[in-house]
mmCIF file of C-alpha atoms in Angstrom:
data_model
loop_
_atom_site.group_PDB
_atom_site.id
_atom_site.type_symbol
_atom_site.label_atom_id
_atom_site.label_comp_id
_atom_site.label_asym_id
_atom_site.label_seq_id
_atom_site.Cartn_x
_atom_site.Cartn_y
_atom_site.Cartn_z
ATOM 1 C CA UNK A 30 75.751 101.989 94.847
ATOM 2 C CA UNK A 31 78.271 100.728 97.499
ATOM 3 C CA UNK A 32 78.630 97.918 95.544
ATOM 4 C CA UNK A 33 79.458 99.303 92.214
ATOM 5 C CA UNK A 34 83.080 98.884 90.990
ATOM 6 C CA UNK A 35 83.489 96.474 93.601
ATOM 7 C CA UNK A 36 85.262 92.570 92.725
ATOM 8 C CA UNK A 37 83.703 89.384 93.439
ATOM 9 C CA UNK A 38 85.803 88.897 96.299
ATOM 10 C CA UNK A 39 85.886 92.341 97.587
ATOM 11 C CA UNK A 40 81.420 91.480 97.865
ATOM 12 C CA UNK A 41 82.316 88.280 99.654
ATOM 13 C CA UNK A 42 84.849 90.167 102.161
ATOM 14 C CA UNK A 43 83.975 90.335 105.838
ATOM 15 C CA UNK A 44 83.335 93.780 107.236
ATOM 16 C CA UNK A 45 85.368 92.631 110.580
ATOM 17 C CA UNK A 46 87.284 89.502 110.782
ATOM 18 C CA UNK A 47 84.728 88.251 113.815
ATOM 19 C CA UNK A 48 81.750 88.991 111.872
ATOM 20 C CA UNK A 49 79.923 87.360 109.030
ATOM 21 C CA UNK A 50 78.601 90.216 107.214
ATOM 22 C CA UNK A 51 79.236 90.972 103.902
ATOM 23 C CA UNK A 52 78.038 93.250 101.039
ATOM 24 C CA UNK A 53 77.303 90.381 98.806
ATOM 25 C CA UNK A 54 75.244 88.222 102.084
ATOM 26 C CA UNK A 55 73.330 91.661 102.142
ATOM 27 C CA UNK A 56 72.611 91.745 98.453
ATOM 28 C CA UNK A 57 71.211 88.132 99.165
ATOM 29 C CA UNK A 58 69.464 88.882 101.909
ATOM 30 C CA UNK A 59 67.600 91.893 100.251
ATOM 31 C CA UNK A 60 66.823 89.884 97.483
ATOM 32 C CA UNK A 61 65.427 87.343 99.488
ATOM 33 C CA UNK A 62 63.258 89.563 102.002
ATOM 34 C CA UNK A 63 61.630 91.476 99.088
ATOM 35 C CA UNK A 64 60.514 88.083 97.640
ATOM 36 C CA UNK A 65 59.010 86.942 100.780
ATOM 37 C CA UNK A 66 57.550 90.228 101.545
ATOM 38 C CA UNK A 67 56.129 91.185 98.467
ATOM 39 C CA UNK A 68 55.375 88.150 96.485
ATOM 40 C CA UNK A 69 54.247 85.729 99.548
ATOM 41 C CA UNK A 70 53.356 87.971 102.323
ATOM 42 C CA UNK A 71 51.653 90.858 99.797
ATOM 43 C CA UNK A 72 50.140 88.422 96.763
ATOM 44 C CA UNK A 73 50.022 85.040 98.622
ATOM 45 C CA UNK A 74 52.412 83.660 95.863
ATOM 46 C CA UNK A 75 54.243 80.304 96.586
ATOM 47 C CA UNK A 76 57.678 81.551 97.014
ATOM 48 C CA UNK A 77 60.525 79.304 98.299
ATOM 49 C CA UNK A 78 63.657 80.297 99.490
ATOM 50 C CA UNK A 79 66.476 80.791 97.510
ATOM 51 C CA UNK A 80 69.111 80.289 100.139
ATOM 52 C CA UNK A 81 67.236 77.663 102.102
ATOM 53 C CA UNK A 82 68.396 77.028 106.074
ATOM 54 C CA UNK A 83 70.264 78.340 108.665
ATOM 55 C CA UNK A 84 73.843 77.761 109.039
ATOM 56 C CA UNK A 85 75.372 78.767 112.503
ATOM 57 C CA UNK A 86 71.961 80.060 113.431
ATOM 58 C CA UNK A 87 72.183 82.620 110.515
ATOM 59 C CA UNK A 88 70.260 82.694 107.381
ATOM 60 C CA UNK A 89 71.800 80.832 104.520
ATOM 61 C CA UNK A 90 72.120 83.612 102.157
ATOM 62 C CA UNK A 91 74.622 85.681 104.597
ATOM 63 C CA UNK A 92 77.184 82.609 103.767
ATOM 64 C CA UNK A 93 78.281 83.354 100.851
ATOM 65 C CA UNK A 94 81.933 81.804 100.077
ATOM 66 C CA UNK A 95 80.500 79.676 97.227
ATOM 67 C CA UNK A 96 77.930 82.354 95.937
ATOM 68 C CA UNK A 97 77.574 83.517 92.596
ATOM 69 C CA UNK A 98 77.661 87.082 92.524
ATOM 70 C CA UNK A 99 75.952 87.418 89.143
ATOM 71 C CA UNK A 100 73.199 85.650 90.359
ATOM 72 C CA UNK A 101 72.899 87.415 93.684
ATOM 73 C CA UNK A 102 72.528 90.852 91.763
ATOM 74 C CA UNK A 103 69.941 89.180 89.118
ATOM 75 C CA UNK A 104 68.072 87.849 91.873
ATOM 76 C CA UNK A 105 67.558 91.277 93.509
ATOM 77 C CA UNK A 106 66.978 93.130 90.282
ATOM 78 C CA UNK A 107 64.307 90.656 89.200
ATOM 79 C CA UNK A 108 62.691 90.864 93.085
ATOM 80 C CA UNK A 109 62.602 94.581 92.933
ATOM 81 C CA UNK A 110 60.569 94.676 89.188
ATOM 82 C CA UNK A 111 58.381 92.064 90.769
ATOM 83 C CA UNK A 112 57.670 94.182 93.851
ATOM 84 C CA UNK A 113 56.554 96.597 91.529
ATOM 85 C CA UNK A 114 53.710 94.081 89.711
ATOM 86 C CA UNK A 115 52.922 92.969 93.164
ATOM 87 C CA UNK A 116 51.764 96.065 94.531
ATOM 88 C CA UNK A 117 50.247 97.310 91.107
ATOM 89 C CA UNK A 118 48.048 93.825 91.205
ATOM 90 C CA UNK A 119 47.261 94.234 94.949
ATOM 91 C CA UNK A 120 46.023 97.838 94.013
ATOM 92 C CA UNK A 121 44.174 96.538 91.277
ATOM 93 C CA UNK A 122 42.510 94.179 93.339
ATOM 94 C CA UNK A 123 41.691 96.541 96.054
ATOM 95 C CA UNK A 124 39.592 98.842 94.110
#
């Protein structure tokens, strides 16, 4: 929602000029936790990173001057319908 309407560039803006956070690096971020959580931690699935590394002793997908901010959003939307089979298979398997 804070997102919507928003350009590529105003995603890959910095909230304050000394910090590295963006919108998009949190859209990244997001997408990437709820992989690792879900699929890896939840199911056991092999799941690499997307946005391998640190750079600066931050997590590669907060660096995001060379991101694609189509992918970005299809990565999240496809981690959130897969949280959803994750959890249905672990309750599956649970009963």
């Amino acid at each position: 929602m804070k997102c919507q309407g928003l350009t590529g560039e105003q995603l890959k803006r910095k909230a304050i000029p000394t910090s590295g956070l963006t919108l998009l690096g949190l859209v990244r971020h997001a997408a990437s936790v709820e992989r690792s959580w879900f699929r890896f931690a939840l199911n056991a699935e092999d799941v690499r990173s997307l946005w391998p590394g640190q750079v600066d002793g931050t997590f590669a997908e907060f660096h995001v001057e060379d991101a694609d901010v189509d992918e970005a959003f299809a990565v999240w939307r496809c981690a959130g319908a897969l949280d959803g089979r994750a959890v249905a298979e672990t309750a599956e398997g649970a009963r």
